[in-house]
Coordinates of C-alpha atoms and ligand atoms in Angstrom, one line a residue:
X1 CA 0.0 0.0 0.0
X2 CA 0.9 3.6 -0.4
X3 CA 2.0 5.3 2.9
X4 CA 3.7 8.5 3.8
X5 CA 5.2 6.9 6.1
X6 CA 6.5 3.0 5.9
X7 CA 7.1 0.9 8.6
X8 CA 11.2 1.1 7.8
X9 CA 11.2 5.1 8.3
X10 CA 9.4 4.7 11.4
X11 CA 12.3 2.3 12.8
X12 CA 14.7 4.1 11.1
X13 CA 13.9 6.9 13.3
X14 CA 13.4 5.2 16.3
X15 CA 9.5 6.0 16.5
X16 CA 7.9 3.7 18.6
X17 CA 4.2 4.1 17.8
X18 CA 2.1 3.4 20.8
X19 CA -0.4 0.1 20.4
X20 CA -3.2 2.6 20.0
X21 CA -1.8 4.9 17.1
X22 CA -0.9 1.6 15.3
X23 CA -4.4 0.4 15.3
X24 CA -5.9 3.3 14.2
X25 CA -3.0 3.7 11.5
X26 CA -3.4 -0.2 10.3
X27 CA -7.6 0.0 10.2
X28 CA -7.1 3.4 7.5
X29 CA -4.6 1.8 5.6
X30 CA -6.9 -1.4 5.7
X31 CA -9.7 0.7 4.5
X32 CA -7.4 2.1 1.9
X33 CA -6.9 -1.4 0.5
X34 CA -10.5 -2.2 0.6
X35 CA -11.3 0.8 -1.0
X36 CA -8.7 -0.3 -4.0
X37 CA -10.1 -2.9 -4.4
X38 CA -13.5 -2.2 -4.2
X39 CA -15.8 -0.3 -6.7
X40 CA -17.1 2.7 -4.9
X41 CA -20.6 4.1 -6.3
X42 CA -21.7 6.4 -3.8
X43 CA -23.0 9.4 -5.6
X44 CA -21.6 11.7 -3.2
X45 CA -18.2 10.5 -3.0
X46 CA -14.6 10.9 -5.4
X47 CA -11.3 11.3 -5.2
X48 CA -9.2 14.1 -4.9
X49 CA -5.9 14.6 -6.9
X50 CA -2.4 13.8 -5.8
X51 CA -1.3 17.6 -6.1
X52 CA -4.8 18.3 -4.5
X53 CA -4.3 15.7 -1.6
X54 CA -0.8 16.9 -0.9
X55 CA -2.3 20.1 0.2
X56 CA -4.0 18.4 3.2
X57 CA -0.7 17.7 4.9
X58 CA 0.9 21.1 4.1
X59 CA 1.4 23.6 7.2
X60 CA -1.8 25.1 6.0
X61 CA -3.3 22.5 7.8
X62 CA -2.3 23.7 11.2
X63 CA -2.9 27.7 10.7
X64 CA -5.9 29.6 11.5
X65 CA -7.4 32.7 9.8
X66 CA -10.8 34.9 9.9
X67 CA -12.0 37.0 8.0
X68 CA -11.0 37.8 4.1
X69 CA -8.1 38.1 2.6
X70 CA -6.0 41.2 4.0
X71 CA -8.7 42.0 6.5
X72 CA -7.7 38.9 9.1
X73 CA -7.9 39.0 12.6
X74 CA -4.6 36.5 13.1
X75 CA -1.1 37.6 11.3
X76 CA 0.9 34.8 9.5
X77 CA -2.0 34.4 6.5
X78 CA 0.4 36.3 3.7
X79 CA 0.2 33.3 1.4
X80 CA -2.9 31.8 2.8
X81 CA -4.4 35.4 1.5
X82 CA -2.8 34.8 -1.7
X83 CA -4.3 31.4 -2.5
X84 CA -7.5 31.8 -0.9
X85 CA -8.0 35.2 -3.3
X86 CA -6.5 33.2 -6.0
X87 CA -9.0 30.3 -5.6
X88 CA -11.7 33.2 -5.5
X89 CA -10.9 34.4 -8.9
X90 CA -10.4 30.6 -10.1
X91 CA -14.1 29.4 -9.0
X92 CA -15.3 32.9 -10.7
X93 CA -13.5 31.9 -13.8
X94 CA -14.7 28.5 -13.8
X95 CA -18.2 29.2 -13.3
X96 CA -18.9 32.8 -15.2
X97 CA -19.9 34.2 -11.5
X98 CA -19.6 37.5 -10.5
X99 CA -19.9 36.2 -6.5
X100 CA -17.3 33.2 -5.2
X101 CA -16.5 32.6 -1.6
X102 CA -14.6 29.4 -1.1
X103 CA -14.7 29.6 3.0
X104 CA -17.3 27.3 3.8
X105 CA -16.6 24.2 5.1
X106 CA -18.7 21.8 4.1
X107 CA -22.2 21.9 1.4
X108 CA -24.3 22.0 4.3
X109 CA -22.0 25.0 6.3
X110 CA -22.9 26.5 3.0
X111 CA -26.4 25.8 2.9
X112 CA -26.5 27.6 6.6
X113 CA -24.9 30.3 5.3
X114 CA -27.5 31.0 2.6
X115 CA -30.4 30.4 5.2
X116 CA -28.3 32.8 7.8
X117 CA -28.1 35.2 5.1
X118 CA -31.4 34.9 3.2
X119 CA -34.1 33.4 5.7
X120 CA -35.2 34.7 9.2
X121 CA -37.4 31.8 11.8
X122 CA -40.8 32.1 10.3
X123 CA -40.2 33.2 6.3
X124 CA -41.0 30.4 3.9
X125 CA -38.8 28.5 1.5
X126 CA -39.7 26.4 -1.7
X127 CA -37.7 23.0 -1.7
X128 CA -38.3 19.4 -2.4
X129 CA -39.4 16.3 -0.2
X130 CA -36.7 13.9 1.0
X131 CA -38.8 11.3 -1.5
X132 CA -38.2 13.0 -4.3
X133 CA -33.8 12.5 -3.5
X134 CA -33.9 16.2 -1.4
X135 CA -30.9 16.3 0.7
X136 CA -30.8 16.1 4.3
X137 CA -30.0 20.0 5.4
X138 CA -33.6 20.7 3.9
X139 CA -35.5 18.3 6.1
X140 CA -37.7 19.7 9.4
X141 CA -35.5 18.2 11.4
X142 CA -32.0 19.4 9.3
X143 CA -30.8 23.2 9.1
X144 CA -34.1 24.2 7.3
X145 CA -36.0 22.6 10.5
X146 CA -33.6 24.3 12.7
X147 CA -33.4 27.4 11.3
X148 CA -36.7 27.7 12.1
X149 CA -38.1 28.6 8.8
X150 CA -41.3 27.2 6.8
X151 CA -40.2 25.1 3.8
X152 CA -43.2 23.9 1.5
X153 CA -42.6 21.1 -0.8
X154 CA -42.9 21.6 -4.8
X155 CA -45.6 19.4 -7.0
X156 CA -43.3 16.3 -7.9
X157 CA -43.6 14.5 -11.1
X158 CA -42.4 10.6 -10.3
X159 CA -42.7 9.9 -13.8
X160 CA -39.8 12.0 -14.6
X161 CA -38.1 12.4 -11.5
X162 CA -38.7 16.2 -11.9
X163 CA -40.6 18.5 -10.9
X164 CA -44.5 19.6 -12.2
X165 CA -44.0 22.6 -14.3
X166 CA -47.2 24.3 -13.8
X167 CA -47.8 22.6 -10.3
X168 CA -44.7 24.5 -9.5
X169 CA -45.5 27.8 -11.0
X170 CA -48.8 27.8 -9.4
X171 CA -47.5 26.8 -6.0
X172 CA -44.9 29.4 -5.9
X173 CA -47.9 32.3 -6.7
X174 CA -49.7 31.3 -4.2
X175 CA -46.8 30.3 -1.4
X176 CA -45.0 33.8 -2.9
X177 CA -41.6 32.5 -0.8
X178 CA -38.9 34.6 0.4
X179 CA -36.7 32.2 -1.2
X180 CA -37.3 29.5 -3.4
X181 CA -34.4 26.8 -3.3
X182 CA -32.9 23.6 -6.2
X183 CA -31.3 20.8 -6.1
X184 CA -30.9 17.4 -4.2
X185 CA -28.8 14.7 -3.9
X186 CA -30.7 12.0 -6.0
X187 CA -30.3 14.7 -9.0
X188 CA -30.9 13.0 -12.0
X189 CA -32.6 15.6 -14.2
X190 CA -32.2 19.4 -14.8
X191 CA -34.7 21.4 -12.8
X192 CA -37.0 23.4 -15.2
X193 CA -35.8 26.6 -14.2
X194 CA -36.1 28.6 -17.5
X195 CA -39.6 27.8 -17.3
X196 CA -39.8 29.5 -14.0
X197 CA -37.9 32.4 -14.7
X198 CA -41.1 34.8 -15.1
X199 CA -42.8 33.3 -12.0
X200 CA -39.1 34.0 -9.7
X201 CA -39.6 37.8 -11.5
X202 CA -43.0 38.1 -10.8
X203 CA -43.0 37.3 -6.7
X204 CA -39.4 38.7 -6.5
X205 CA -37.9 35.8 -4.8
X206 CA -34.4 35.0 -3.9
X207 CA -33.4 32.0 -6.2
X208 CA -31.5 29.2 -4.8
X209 CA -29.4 26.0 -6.3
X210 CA -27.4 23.3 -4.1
X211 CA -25.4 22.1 -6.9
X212 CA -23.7 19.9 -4.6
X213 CA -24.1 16.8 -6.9
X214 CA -23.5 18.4 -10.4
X215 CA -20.6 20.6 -9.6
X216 CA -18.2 18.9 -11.3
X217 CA -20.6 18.4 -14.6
X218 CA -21.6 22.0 -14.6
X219 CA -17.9 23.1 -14.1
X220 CA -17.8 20.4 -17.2
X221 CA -21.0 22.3 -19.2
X222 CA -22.4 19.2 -19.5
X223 CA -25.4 19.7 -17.1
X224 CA -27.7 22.9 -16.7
X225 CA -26.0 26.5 -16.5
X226 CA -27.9 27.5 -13.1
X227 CA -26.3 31.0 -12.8
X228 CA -27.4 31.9 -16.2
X229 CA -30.9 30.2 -16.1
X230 CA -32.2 32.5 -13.2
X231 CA -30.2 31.3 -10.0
X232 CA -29.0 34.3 -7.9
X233 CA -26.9 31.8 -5.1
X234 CA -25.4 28.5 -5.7
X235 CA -24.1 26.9 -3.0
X236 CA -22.3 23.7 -2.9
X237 CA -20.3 21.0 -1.3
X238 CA -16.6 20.5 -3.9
X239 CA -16.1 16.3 -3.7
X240 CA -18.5 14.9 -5.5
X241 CA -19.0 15.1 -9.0
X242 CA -16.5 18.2 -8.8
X243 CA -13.4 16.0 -7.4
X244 CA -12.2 18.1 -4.5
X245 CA -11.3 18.2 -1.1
X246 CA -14.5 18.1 1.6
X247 CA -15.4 21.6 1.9
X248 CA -17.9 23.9 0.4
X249 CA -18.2 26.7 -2.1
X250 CA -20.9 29.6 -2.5
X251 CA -21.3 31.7 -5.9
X252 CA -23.9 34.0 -6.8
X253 CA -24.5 36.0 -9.7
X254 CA -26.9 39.5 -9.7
X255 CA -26.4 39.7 -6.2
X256 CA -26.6 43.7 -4.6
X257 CA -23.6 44.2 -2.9
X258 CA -25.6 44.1 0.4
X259 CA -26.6 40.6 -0.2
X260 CA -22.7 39.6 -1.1
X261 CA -21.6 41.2 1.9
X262 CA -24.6 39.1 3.8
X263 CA -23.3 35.9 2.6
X264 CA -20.0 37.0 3.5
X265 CA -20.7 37.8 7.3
X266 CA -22.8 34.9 7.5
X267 CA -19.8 32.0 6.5
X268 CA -17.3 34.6 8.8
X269 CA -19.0 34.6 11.9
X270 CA -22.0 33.3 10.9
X271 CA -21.4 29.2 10.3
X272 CA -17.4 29.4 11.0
X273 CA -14.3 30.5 12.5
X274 CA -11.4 29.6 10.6
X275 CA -12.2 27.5 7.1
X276 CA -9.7 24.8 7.1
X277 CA -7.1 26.3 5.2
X278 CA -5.5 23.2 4.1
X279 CA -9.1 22.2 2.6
X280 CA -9.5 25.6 0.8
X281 CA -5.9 25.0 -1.0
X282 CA -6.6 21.4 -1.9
X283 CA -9.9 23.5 -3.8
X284 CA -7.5 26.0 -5.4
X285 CA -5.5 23.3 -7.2
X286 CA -8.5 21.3 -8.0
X287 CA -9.8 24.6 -9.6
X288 CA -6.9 25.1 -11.9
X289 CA -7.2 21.0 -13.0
X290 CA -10.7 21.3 -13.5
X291 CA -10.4 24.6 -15.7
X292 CA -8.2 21.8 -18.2
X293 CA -9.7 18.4 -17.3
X294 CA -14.1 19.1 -16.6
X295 CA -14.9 19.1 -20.1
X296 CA -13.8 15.4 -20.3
X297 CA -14.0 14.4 -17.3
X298 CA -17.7 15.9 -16.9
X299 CA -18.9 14.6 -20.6
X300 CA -17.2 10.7 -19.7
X301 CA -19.2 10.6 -16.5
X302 CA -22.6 11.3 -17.6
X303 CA -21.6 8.7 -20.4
X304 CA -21.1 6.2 -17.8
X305 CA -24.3 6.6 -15.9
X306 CA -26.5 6.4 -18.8
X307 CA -24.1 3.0 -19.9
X308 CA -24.6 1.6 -16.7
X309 CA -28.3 2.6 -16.6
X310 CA -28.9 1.0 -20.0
X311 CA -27.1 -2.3 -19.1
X312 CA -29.0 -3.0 -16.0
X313 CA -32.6 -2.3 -17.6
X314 CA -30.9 -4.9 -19.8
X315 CA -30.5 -7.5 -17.8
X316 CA -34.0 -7.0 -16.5
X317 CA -33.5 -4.2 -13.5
X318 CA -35.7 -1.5 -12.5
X319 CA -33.7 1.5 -13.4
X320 CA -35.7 4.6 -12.7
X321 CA -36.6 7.1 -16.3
X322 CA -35.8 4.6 -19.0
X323 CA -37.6 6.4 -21.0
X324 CA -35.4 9.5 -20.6
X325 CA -32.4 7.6 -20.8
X326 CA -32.1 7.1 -17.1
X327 CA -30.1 10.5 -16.2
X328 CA -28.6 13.7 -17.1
X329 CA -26.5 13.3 -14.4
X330 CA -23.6 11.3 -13.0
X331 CA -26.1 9.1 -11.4
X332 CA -29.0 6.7 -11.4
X333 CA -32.1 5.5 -9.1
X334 CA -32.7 1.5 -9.1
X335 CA -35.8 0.2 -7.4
X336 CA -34.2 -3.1 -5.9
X337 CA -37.9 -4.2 -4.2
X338 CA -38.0 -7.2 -6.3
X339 CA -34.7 -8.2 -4.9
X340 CA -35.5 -7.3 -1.6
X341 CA -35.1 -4.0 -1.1
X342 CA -32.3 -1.1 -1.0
X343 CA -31.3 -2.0 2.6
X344 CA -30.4 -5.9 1.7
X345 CA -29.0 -5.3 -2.1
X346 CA -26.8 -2.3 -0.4
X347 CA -25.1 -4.7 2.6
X348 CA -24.8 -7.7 0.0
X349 CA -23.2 -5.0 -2.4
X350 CA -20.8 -4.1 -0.2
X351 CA -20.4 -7.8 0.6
X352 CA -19.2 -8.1 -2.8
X353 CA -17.2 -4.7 -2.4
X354 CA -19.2 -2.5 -4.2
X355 CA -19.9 0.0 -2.4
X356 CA -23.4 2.2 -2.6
X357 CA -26.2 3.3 -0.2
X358 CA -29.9 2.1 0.1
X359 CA -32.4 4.9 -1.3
X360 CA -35.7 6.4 -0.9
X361 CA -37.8 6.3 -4.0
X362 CA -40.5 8.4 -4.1
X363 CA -43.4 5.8 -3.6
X364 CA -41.5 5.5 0.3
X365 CA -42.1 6.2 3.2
X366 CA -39.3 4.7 5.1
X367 CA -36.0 6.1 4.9
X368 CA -34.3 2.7 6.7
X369 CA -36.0 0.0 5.0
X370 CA -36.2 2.1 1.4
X371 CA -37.0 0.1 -2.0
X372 CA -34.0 1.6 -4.2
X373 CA -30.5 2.2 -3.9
X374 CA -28.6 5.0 -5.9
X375 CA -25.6 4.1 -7.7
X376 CA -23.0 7.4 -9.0
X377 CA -20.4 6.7 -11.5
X378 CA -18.1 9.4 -10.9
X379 CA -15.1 7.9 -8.9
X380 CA -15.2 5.3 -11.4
X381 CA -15.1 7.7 -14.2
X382 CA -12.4 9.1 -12.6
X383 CA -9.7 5.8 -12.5
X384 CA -10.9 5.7 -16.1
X385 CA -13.6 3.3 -16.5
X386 CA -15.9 3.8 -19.5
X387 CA -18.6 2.3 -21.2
X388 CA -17.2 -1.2 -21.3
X389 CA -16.5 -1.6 -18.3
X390 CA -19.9 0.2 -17.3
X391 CA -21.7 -3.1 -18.6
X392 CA -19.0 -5.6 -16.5
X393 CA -20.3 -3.6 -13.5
X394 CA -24.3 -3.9 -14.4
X395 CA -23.1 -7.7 -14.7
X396 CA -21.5 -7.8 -11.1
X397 CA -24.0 -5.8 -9.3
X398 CA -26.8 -8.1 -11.2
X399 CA -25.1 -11.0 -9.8
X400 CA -25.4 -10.1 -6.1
X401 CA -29.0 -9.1 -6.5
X402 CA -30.1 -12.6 -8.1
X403 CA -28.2 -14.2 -4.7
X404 CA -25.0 -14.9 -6.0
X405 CA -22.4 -15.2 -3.0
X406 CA -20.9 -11.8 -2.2
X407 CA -17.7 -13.3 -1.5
X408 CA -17.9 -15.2 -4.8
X409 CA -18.4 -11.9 -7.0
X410 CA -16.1 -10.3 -4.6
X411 CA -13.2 -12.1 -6.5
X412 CA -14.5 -11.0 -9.9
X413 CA -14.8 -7.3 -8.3
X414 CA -11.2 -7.4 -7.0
X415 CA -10.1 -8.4 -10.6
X416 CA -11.4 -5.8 -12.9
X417 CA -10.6 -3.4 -9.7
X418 CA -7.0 -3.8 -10.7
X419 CA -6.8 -2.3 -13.9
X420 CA -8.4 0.8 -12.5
X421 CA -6.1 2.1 -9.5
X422 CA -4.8 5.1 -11.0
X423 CA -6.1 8.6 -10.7
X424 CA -6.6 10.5 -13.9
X425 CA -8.2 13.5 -15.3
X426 CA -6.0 15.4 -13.2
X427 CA -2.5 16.9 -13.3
X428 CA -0.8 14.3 -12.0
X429 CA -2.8 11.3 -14.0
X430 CA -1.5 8.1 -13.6
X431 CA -0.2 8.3 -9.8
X432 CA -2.0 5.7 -7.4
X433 CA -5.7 7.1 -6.5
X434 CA -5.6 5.7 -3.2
X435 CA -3.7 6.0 -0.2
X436 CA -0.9 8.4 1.2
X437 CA 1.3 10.5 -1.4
X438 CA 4.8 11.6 -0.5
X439 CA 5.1 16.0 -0.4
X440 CA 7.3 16.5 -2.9
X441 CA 9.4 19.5 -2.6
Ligands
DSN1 N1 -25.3 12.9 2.2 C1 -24.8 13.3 1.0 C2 -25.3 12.4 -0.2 O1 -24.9 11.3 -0.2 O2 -26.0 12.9 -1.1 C3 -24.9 14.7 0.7 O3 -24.4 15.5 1.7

């Protein structure tokens, strides 16, 4: 396995690792190895760069800063300021935004900030149901809950796994929210935004898109444009289909300068302290590759999904949309009931080492014992799988849900796993995707 450190250089320096830092050191590099030679499929999920990755063990790592560049409380941020403003004008560029702030921590630090900025307790915001693949932070009981405000659910078209056009328009006239929000995390389809561009000018609402999923295919132009369909804030986790670090990212476009200065005060002291400088860098270099690489990258992966989407309705699975290709996007909905449901086809997956998370469908009600699982193709995409080997994985996953032994397709797994254990689409394209990498200086 890859390690920063190997077990010679720790003798060689006379480190003698306590019993408890060695367990915890051998059980990541086992999940390293597992992870190598698995096939990971959650949607949410990729894998950063080498050149990104090395940025998570620079000294940034262990410095703090608040505020904006040049106007920190703490001294020692000269080049922090220079990257962080760098990355700033990199995520504009990127994204044709006049608005980037790349502080936030995390999509749903993000998320908070829009709400802190946008919403008070009591105002109402448009969203989408957790059925209908919403993501967590909208939920009663997430940030929307807690923030205190009233979210209302939009008319949702099951059919298409998108939302009613004129349900939509007609709730938002009558609802007339203060802000009206997009997105979710089971994002197979383009919202119909265009089509709701005269309604968002007609009530005057603040227009909202988590683009946490489709970051990376947007970045790529090979999903909607939301900042030029009508979107005034984007908000956004940057490790999913965009291959980043864990953090978060907020743009905005026609925003007064009253509402960008909102934002601003509510990431810094609204929703954190320092951002996790070492994060924030680790998004700056994954910028400047995905400014050469998203095109590619981006068009490959939507490929993919629609490969793998065609080759299980093949082979006689309930893919969700077939009708409409399956997706848009870098994923796809499967209702597994017939096999027994997303809770037992997910465990016996990961059996098998392919790894992907049970799913609520829209016909559910229970979000433990759901009747799909969602499967994203994006890490995959990223090692350099394409359609080919798109159908060997319909073929594997088929195989667990019919009852084969996990550990028996877990061999088969392991073997076409091993062609595919090198990054690429990056800078630094053909270096191992998994593990530790070495600073180089
Ligand atoms: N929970 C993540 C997902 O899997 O979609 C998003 O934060």
């Amino acid at each position: 396995m890859n390690s920063f450190f190997n077990d010679t250089d720790l003798q060689c320096h006379g480190a003698v690792m306590k019993e408890e830092a060695r367990w915890i050191r051998e059980k990541v590099m086992a999940h390293n190895k597992w992870f190598e030679e698995s096939i990971p499929m959650i949607a949410s999920e990729n894998l950063m760069s080498p050149l990104a990755k090395e940025m998570l063990i620079s000294d940034f790592a262990d410095r703090y800063a608040e505020g904006l560049p040049g106007k920190r409380y703490y001294q020692g941020n000269v080049y922090v300021d220079e990257v962080e403003s760098k990355a700033v004008d990199m995520a504009k560029e990127l994204f044709d935004s006049s608005f980037a702030d790349v502080r936030p921590i995390s999509g749903t630090v993000a998320n908070m900030a829009v709400l802190f900025a946008f919403a008070k307790p009591g105002d109402t915001i448009t969203t989408c149901a957790l059925a209908q693949g919403a993501h967590i932070s909208t939920a009663e009981f997430g940030a929307f809950g807690q923030r205190g405000v009233n979210s209302v659910n939009y008319p949702f078209n099951t059919d298409n796994m998108n939302l009613d056009v004129d349900g939509t328009i007609k709730l938002l006239k009558e609802v007339r929210p203060k802000v009206a929000q997009f997105g979710l995390s089971v994002f197979l389809f383009p919202p119909p935004l265009k089509e709701l561009n005269d309604t968002f000018n007609e009530i005057g609402c603040v227009v909202w898109y988590d683009a946490a999923h489709v970051l990376g295919l947007i970045a790529g132009k090979q999903f909607q444009d939301p900042l030029r369909e009508g979107v005034n804030i984007l908000s956004s986790s940057t490790h999913k289909t965009f291959p980043g670090p864990n953090h978060g990212l907020l743009l905005g476009s026609n925003l007064t300068e009253e509402q960008e200065k909102a934002l601003q005060r509510a990431v810094f002291p609204g929703v954190t302290s320092s951002h996790h400088l070492h994060a924030m860098a680790a998004l700056a270099v994954t910028l400047a590759e995905m400014k050469v690489f998203a095109k590619d990258y981006a068009s490959q992966t939507c490929k993919n999904a629609r490969a793998l989407g065609q080759a299980l309705y093949e082979l006689g699975v309930d893919v969700l949309c077939p009708d409409l290709g399956f997706t848009r996007s870098h994923a796809i909905a499967v209702d597994v009931s017939k096999f027994g449901g997303g809770k037992d086809v997910s465990k016996d997956l990961e059996d098998a080492n392919i790894i992907c998370n049970k799913n609520m469908l829209p016909k559910d009600t229970s979000a433990v014992r759901p009747s799909g699982i969602r499967l994203g193709v994006q890490e995959l995409t990223r090692v350099g799988m394409k359609e080919s080997e798109m159908k060997e994985v319909a073929s594997l996953i088929y195989r667990v849900a019919k009852k084969e032994s996990p550990a028996k397709v877990k061999e088969d797994v392991k073997e076409l796993k091993k062609g595919f254990t090198k990054i690429q689409w990056c800078f630094s394209a053909g270096e191992p995707a998994y593990g530790y990498h070495k600073l180089v200086p």
